[in-house]
PDB file of C-alpha atoms in Angstrom:
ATOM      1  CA  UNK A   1      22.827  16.907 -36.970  1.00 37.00           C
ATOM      2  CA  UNK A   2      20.157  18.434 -34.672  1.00 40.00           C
ATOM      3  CA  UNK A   3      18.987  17.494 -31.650  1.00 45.00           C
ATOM      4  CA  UNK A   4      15.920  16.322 -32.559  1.00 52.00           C
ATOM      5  CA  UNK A   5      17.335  14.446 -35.509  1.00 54.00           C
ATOM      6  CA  UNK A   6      19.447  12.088 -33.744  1.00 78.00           C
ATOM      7  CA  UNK A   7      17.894   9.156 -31.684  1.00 93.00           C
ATOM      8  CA  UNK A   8      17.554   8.853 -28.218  1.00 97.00           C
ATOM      9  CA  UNK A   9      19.052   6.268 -26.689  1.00 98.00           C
ATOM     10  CA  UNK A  10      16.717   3.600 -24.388  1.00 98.00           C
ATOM     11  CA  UNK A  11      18.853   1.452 -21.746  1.00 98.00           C
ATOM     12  CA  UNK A  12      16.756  -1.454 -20.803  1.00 98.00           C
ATOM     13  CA  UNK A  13      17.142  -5.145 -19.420  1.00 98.00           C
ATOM     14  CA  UNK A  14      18.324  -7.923 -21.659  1.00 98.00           C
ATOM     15  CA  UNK A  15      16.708 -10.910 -20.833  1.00 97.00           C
ATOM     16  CA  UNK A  16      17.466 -14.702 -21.395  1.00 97.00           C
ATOM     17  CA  UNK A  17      15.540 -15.630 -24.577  1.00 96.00           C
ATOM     18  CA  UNK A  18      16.714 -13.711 -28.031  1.00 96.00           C
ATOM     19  CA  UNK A  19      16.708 -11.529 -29.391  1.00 97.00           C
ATOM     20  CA  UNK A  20      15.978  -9.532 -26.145  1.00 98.00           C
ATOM     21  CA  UNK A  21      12.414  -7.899 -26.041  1.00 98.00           C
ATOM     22  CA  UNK A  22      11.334  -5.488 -23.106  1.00 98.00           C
ATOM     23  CA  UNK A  23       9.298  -7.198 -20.095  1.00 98.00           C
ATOM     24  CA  UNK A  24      10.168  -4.463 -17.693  1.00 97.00           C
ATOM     25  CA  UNK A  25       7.533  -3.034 -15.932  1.00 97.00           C
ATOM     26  CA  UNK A  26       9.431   0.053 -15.660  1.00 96.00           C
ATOM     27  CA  UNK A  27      11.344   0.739 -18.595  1.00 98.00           C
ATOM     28  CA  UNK A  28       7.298  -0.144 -20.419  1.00 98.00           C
ATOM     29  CA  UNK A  29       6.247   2.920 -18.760  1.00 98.00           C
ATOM     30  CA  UNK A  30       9.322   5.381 -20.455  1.00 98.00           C
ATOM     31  CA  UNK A  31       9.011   3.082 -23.670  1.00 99.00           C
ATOM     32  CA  UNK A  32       5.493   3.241 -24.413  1.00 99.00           C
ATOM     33  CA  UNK A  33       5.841   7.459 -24.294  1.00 99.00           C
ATOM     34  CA  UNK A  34       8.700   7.093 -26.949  1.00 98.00           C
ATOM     35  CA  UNK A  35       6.162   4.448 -28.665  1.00 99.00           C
ATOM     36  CA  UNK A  36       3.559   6.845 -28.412  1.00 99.00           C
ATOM     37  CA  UNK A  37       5.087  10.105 -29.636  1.00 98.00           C
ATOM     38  CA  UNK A  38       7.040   8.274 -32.561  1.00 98.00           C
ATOM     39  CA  UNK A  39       9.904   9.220 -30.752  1.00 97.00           C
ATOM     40  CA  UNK A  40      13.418   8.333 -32.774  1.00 97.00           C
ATOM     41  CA  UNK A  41      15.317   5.856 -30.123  1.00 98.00           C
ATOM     42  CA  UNK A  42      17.847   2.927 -30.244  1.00 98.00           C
ATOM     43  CA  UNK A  43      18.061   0.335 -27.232  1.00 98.00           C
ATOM     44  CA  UNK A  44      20.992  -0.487 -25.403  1.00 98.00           C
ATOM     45  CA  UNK A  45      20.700  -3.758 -23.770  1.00 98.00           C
ATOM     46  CA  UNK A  46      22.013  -4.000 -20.060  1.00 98.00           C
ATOM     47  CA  UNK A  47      21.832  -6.364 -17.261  1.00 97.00           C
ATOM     48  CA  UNK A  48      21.547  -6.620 -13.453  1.00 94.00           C
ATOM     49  CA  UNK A  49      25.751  -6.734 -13.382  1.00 95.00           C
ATOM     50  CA  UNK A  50      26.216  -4.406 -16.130  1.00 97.00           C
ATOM     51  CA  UNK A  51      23.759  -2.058 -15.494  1.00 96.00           C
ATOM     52  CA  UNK A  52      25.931  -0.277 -12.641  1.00 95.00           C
ATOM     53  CA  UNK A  53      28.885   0.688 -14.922  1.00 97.00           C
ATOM     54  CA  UNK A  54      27.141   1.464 -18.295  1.00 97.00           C
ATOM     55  CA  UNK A  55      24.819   3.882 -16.455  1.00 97.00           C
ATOM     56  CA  UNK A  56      27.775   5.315 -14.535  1.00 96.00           C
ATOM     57  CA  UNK A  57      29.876   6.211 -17.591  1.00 96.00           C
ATOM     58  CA  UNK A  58      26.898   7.754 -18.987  1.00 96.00           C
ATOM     59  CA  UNK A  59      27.159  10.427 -15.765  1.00 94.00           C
ATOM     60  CA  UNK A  60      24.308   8.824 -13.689  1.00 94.00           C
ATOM     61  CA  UNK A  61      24.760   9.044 -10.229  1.00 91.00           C
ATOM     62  CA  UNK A  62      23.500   5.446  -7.838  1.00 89.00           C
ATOM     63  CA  UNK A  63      20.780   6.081  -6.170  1.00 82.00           C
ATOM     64  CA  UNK A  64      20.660   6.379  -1.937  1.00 70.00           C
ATOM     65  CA  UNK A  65      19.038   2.943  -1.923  1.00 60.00           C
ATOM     66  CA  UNK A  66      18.498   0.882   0.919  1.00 48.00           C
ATOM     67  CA  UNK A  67      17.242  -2.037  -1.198  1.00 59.00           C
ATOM     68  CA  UNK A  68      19.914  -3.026  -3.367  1.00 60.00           C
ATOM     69  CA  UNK A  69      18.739  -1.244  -6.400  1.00 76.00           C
ATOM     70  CA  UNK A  70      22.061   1.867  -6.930  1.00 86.00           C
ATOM     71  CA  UNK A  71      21.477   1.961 -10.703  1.00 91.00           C
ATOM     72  CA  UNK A  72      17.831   1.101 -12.405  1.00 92.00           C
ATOM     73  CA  UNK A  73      15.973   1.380 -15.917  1.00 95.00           C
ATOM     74  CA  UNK A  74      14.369   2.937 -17.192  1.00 96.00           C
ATOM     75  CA  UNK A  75      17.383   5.485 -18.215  1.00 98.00           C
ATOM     76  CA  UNK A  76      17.767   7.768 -21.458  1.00 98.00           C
ATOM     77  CA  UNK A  77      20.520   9.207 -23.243  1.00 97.00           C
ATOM     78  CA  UNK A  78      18.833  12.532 -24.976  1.00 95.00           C
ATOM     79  CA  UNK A  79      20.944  14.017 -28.062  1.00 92.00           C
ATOM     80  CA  UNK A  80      23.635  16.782 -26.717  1.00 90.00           C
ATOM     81  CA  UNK A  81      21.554  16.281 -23.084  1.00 91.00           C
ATOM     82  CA  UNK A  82      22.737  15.096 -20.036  1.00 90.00           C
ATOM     83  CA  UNK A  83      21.323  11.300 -19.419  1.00 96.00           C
ATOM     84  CA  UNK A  84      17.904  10.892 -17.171  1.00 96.00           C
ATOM     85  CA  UNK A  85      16.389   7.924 -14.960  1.00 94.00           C
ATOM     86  CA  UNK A  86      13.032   7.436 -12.779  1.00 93.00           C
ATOM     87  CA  UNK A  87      10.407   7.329 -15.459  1.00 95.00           C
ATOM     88  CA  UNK A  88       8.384  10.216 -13.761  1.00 95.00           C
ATOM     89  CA  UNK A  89      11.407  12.471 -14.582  1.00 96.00           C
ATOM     90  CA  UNK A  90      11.725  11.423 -17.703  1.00 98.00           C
ATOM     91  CA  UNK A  91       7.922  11.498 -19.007  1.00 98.00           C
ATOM     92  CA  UNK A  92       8.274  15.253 -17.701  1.00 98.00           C
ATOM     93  CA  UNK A  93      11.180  15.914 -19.863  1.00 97.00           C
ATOM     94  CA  UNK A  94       9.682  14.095 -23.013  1.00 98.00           C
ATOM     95  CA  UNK A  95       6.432  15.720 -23.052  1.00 98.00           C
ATOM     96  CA  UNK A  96       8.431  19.579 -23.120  1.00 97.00           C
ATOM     97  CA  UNK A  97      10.670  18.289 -25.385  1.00 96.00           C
ATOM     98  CA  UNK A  98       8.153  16.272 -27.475  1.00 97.00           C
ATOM     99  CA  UNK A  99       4.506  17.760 -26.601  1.00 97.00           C
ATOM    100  CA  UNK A 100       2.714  16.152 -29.400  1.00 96.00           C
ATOM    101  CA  UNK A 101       0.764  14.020 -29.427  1.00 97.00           C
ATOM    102  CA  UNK A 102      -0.093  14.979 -26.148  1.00 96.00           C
ATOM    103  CA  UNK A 103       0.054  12.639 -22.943  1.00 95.00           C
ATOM    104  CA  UNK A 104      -2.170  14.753 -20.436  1.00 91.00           C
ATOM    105  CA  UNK A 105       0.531  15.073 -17.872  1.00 97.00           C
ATOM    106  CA  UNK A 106      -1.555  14.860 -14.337  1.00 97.00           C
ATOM    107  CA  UNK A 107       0.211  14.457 -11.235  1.00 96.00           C
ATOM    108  CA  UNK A 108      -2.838  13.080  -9.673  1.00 96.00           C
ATOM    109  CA  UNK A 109      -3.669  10.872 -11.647  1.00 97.00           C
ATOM    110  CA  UNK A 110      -0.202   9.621 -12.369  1.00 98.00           C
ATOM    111  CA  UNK A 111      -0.117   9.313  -8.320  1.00 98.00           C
ATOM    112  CA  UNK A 112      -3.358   6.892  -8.023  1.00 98.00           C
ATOM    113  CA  UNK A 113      -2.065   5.272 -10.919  1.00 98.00           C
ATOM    114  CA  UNK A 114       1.154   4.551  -9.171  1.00 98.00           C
ATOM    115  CA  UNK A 115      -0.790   3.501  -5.932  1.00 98.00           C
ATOM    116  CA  UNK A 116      -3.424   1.313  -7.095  1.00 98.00           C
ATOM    117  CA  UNK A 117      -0.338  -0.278  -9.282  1.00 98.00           C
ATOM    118  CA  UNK A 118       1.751  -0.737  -6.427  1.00 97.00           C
ATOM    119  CA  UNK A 119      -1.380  -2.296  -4.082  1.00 98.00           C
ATOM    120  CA  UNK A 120      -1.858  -4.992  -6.677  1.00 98.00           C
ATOM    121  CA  UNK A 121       1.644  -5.883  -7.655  1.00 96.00           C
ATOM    122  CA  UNK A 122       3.003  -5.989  -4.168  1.00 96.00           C
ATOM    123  CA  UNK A 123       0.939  -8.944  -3.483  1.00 97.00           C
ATOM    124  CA  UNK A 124       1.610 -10.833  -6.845  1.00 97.00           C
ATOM    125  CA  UNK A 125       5.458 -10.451  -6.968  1.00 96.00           C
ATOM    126  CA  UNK A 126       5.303 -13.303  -4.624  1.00 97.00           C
ATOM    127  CA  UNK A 127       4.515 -15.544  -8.104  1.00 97.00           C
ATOM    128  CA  UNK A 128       6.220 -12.753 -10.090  1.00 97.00           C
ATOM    129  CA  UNK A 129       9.539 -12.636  -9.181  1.00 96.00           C
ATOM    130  CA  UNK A 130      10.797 -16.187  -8.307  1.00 96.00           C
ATOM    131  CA  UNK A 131       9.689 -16.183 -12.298  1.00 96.00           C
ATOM    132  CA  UNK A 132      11.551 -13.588 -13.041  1.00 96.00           C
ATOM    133  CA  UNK A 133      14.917 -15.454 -11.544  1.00 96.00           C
ATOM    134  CA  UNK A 134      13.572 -18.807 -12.638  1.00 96.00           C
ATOM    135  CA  UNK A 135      12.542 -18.003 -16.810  1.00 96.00           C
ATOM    136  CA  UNK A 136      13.467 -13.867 -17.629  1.00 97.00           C
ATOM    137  CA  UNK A 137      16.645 -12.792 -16.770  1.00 97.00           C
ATOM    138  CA  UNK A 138      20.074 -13.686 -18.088  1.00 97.00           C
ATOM    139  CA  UNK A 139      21.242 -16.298 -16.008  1.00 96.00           C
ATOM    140  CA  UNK A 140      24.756 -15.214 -15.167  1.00 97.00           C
ATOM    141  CA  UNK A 141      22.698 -12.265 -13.401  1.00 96.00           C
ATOM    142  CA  UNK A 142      20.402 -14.931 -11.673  1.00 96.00           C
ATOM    143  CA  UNK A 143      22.724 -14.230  -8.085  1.00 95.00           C
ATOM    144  CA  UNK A 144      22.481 -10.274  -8.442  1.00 93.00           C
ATOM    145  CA  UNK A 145      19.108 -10.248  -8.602  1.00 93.00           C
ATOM    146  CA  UNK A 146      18.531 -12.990  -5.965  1.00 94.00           C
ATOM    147  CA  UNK A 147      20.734 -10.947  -3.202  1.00 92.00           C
ATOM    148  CA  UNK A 148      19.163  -7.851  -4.468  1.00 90.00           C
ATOM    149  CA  UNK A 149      15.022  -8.719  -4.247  1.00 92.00           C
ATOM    150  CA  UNK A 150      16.063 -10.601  -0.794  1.00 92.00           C
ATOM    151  CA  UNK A 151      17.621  -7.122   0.493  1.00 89.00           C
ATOM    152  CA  UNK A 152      13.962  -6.107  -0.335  1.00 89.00           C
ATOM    153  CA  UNK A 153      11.743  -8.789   0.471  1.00 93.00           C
ATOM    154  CA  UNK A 154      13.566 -10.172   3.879  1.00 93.00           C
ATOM    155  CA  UNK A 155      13.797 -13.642   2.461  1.00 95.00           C
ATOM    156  CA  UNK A 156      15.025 -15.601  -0.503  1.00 96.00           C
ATOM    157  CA  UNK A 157      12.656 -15.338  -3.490  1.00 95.00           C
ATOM    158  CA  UNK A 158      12.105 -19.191  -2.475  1.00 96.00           C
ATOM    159  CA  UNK A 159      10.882 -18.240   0.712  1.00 97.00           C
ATOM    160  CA  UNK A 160       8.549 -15.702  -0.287  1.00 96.00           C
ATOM    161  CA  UNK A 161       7.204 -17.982  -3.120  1.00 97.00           C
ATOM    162  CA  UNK A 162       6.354 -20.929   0.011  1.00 96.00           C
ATOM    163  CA  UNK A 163       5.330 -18.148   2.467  1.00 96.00           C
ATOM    164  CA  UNK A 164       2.709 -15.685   0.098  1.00 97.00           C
ATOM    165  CA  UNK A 165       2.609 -17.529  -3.479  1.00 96.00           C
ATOM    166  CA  UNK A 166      -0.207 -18.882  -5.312  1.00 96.00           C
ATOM    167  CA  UNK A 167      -3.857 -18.401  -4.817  1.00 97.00           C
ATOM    168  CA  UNK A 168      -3.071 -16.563  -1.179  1.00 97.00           C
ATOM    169  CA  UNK A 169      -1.074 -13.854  -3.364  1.00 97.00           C
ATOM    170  CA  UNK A 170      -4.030 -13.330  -5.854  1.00 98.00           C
ATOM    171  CA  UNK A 171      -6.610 -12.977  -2.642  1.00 98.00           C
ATOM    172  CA  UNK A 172      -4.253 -10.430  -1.137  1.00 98.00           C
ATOM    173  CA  UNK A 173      -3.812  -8.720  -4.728  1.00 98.00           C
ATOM    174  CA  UNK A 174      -7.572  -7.934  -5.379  1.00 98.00           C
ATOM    175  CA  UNK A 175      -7.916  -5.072  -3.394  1.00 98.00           C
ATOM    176  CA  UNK A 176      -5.722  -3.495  -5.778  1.00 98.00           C
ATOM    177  CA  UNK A 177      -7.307  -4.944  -8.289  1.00 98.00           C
ATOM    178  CA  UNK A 178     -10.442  -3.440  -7.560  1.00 98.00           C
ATOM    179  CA  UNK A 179      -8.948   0.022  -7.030  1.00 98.00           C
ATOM    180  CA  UNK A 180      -7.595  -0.196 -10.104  1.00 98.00           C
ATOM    181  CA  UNK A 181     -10.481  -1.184 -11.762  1.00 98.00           C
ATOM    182  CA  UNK A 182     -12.432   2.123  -9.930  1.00 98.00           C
ATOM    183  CA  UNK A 183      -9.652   4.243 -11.579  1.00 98.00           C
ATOM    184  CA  UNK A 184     -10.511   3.015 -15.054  1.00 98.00           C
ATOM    185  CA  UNK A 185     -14.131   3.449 -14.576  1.00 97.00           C
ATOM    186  CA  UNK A 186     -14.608   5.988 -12.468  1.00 97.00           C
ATOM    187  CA  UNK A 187     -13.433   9.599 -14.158  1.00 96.00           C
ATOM    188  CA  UNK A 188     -14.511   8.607 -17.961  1.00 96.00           C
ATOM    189  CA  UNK A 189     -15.780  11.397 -19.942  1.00 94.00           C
ATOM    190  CA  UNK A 190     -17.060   9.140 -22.459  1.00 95.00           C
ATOM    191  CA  UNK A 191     -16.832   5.164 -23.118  1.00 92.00           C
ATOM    192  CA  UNK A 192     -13.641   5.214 -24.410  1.00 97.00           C
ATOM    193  CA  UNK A 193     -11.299   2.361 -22.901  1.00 98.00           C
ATOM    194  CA  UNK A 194      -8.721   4.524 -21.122  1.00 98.00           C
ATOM    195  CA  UNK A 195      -9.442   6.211 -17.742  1.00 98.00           C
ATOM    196  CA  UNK A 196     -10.732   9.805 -19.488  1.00 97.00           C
ATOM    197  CA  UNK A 197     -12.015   7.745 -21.771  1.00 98.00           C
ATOM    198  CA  UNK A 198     -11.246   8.016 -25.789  1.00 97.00           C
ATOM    199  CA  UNK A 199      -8.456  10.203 -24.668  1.00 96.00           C
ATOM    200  CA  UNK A 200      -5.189   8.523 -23.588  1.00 98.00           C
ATOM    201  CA  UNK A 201      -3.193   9.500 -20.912  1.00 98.00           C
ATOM    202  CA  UNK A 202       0.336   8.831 -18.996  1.00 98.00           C
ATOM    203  CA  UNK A 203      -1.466   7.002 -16.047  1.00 98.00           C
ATOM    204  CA  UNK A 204      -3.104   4.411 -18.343  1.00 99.00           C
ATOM    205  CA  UNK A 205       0.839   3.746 -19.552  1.00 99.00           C
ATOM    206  CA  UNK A 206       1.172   2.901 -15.870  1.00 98.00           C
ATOM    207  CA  UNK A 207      -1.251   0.783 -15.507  1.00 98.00           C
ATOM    208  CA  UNK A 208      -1.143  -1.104 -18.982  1.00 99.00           C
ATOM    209  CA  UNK A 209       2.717  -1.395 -18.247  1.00 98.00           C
ATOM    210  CA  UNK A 210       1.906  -3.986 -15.355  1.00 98.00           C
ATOM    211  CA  UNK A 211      -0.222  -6.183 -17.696  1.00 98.00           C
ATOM    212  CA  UNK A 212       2.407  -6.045 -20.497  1.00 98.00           C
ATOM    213  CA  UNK A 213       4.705  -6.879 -17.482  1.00 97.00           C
ATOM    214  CA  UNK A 214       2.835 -10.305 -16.567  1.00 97.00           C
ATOM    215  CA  UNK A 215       2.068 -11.028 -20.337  1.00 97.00           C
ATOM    216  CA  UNK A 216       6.188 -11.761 -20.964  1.00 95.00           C
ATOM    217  CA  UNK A 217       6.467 -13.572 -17.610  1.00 92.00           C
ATOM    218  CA  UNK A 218       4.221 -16.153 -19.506  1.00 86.00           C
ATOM    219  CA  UNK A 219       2.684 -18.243 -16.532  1.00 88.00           C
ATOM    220  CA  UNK A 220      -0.440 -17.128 -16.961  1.00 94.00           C
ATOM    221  CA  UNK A 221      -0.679 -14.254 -14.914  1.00 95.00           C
ATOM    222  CA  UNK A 222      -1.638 -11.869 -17.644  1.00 97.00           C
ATOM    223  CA  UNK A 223      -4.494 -14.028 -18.787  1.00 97.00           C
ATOM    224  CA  UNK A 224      -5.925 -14.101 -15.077  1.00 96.00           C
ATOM    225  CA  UNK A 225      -5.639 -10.415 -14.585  1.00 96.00           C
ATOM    226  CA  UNK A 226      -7.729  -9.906 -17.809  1.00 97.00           C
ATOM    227  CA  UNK A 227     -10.346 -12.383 -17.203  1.00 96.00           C
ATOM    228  CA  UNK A 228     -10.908 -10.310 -13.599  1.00 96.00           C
ATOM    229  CA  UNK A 229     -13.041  -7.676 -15.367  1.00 97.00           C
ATOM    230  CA  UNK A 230     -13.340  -6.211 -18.892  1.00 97.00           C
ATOM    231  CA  UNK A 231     -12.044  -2.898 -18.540  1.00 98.00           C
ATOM    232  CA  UNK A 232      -8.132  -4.145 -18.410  1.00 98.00           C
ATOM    233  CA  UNK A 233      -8.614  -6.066 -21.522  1.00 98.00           C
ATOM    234  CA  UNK A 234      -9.718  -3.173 -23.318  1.00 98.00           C
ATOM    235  CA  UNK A 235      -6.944  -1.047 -21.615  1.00 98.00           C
ATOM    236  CA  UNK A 236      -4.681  -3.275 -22.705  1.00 99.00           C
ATOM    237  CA  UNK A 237      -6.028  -3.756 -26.860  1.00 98.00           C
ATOM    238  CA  UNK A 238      -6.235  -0.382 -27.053  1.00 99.00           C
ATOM    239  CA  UNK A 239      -3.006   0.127 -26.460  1.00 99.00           C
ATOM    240  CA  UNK A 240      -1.618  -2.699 -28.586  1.00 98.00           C
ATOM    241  CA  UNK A 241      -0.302  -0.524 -30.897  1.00 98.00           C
ATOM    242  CA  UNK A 242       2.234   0.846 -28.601  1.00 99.00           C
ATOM    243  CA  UNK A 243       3.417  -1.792 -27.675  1.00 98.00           C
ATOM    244  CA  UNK A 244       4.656  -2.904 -31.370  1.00 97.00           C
ATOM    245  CA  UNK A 245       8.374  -1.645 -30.662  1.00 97.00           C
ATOM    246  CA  UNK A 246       9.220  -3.895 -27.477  1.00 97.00           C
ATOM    247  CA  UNK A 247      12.817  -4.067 -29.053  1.00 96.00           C
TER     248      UNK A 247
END
């Protein structure tokens, strides 16, 4: 069997309602490529505890974190390849190995993507992530990924909830908000729905990835960050079609 007849293989988190579906905002950004490109893959279902050795006996190496997070998805398994993580390494490596359809590979792009992403999330975890412990993950894990997001955070996810929750976190959020929304509006050759326009690109997968993110949190998040402005709903529909294969 070829290479390129075998399937890749997707590791991503389980979560606590099945069948498992992805709501990683992460491993969204490596699976909507493979959705994308009609790339062949099959996904193997971790979690916060088993994460560490599945990825290890696959040959990845932890990671020189300070946070708590050694081992993280998204990470792929490419036929006769060596296995990959960090989704910027990996779009790199699917677009030589898979260049059509094209995804427009721009580093600068994909870096104000990543900014604007990280300026409006930052703010919102505060509602996002006690709902991650509290609804998402598996919850045997629950503990792991407590210790691990107060490693990062300072404070329990409690105490961040209390301290920078609710309508405080959306206030501090729309700066990001409206940088993202300048991103999507601002470079359009035409009046397509995607940053160039009718032409897709990896840094709308960044950006769409958050929204598909606070769509499976289901706390109405997702429905607030559309009603902000028009341009992320039709970001987001237009790319509905990618995100068919969340399994």
């Amino acid at each position: 069997m070829s290479s390129f007849s075998a399937k890749i293989t997707f590791y991503d988190l389980a979560r606590r309602v099945k069948p498992n579906r992805c709501w990683s905002y992460n491993a969204w950004k490596t699976r909507l490529v493979l959705n994308y490109k009609k790339i062949p893959y099959t996904t193997a279902w971790v979690n916060h505890d088993t994460i560490g050795p599945t990825l290890e006996a696959i040959g990845i190496r932890a990671n020189a974190s300070e946070q708590g997070f050694p081992y993280t998805v998204p990470t792929i398994q490419l036929p006769g390849k060596a296995a990959i993580t960090d989704s910027a390494v990996i779009v790199t490596e699917l677009e030589s190995l898979y260049p059509f359809p094209a995804l427009n590979l721009d580093s600068d792009l994909q870096n104000e993507a990543d900014r604007v992403t990280f300026m409006t999330c930052m703010p919102l975890f505060a509602i996002y992530m006690p709902e991650v412990a509290r609804s998402i993950i598996e919850e045997s894990t629950v503990p792991t990924f407590n210790n691990s997001r107060e490693k990062r955070f300072g404070m329990t996810l409690e105490e961040l909830e209390r301290a920078r929750g609710g309508e405080q976190a959306w206030k501090a959020a729309e700066p990001g908000m409206s940088a993202m929304k300048n991103l999507l509006t601002s470079r359009k050759m035409d009046e397509g729905p995607f940053i160039l326009g009718s032409q897709v690109c990896y840094a709308d997968f960044i950006l769409v990835a958050s929204l598909e993110t606070l769509r499976k949190a289901g706390n109405g998040m997702f429905e607030r960050f559309l009603e902000w402005d028009s341009c992320f709903r039709d970001l987001y529909e237009a790319c509905l079609v990618w995100f068919e294969n969340d399994q």
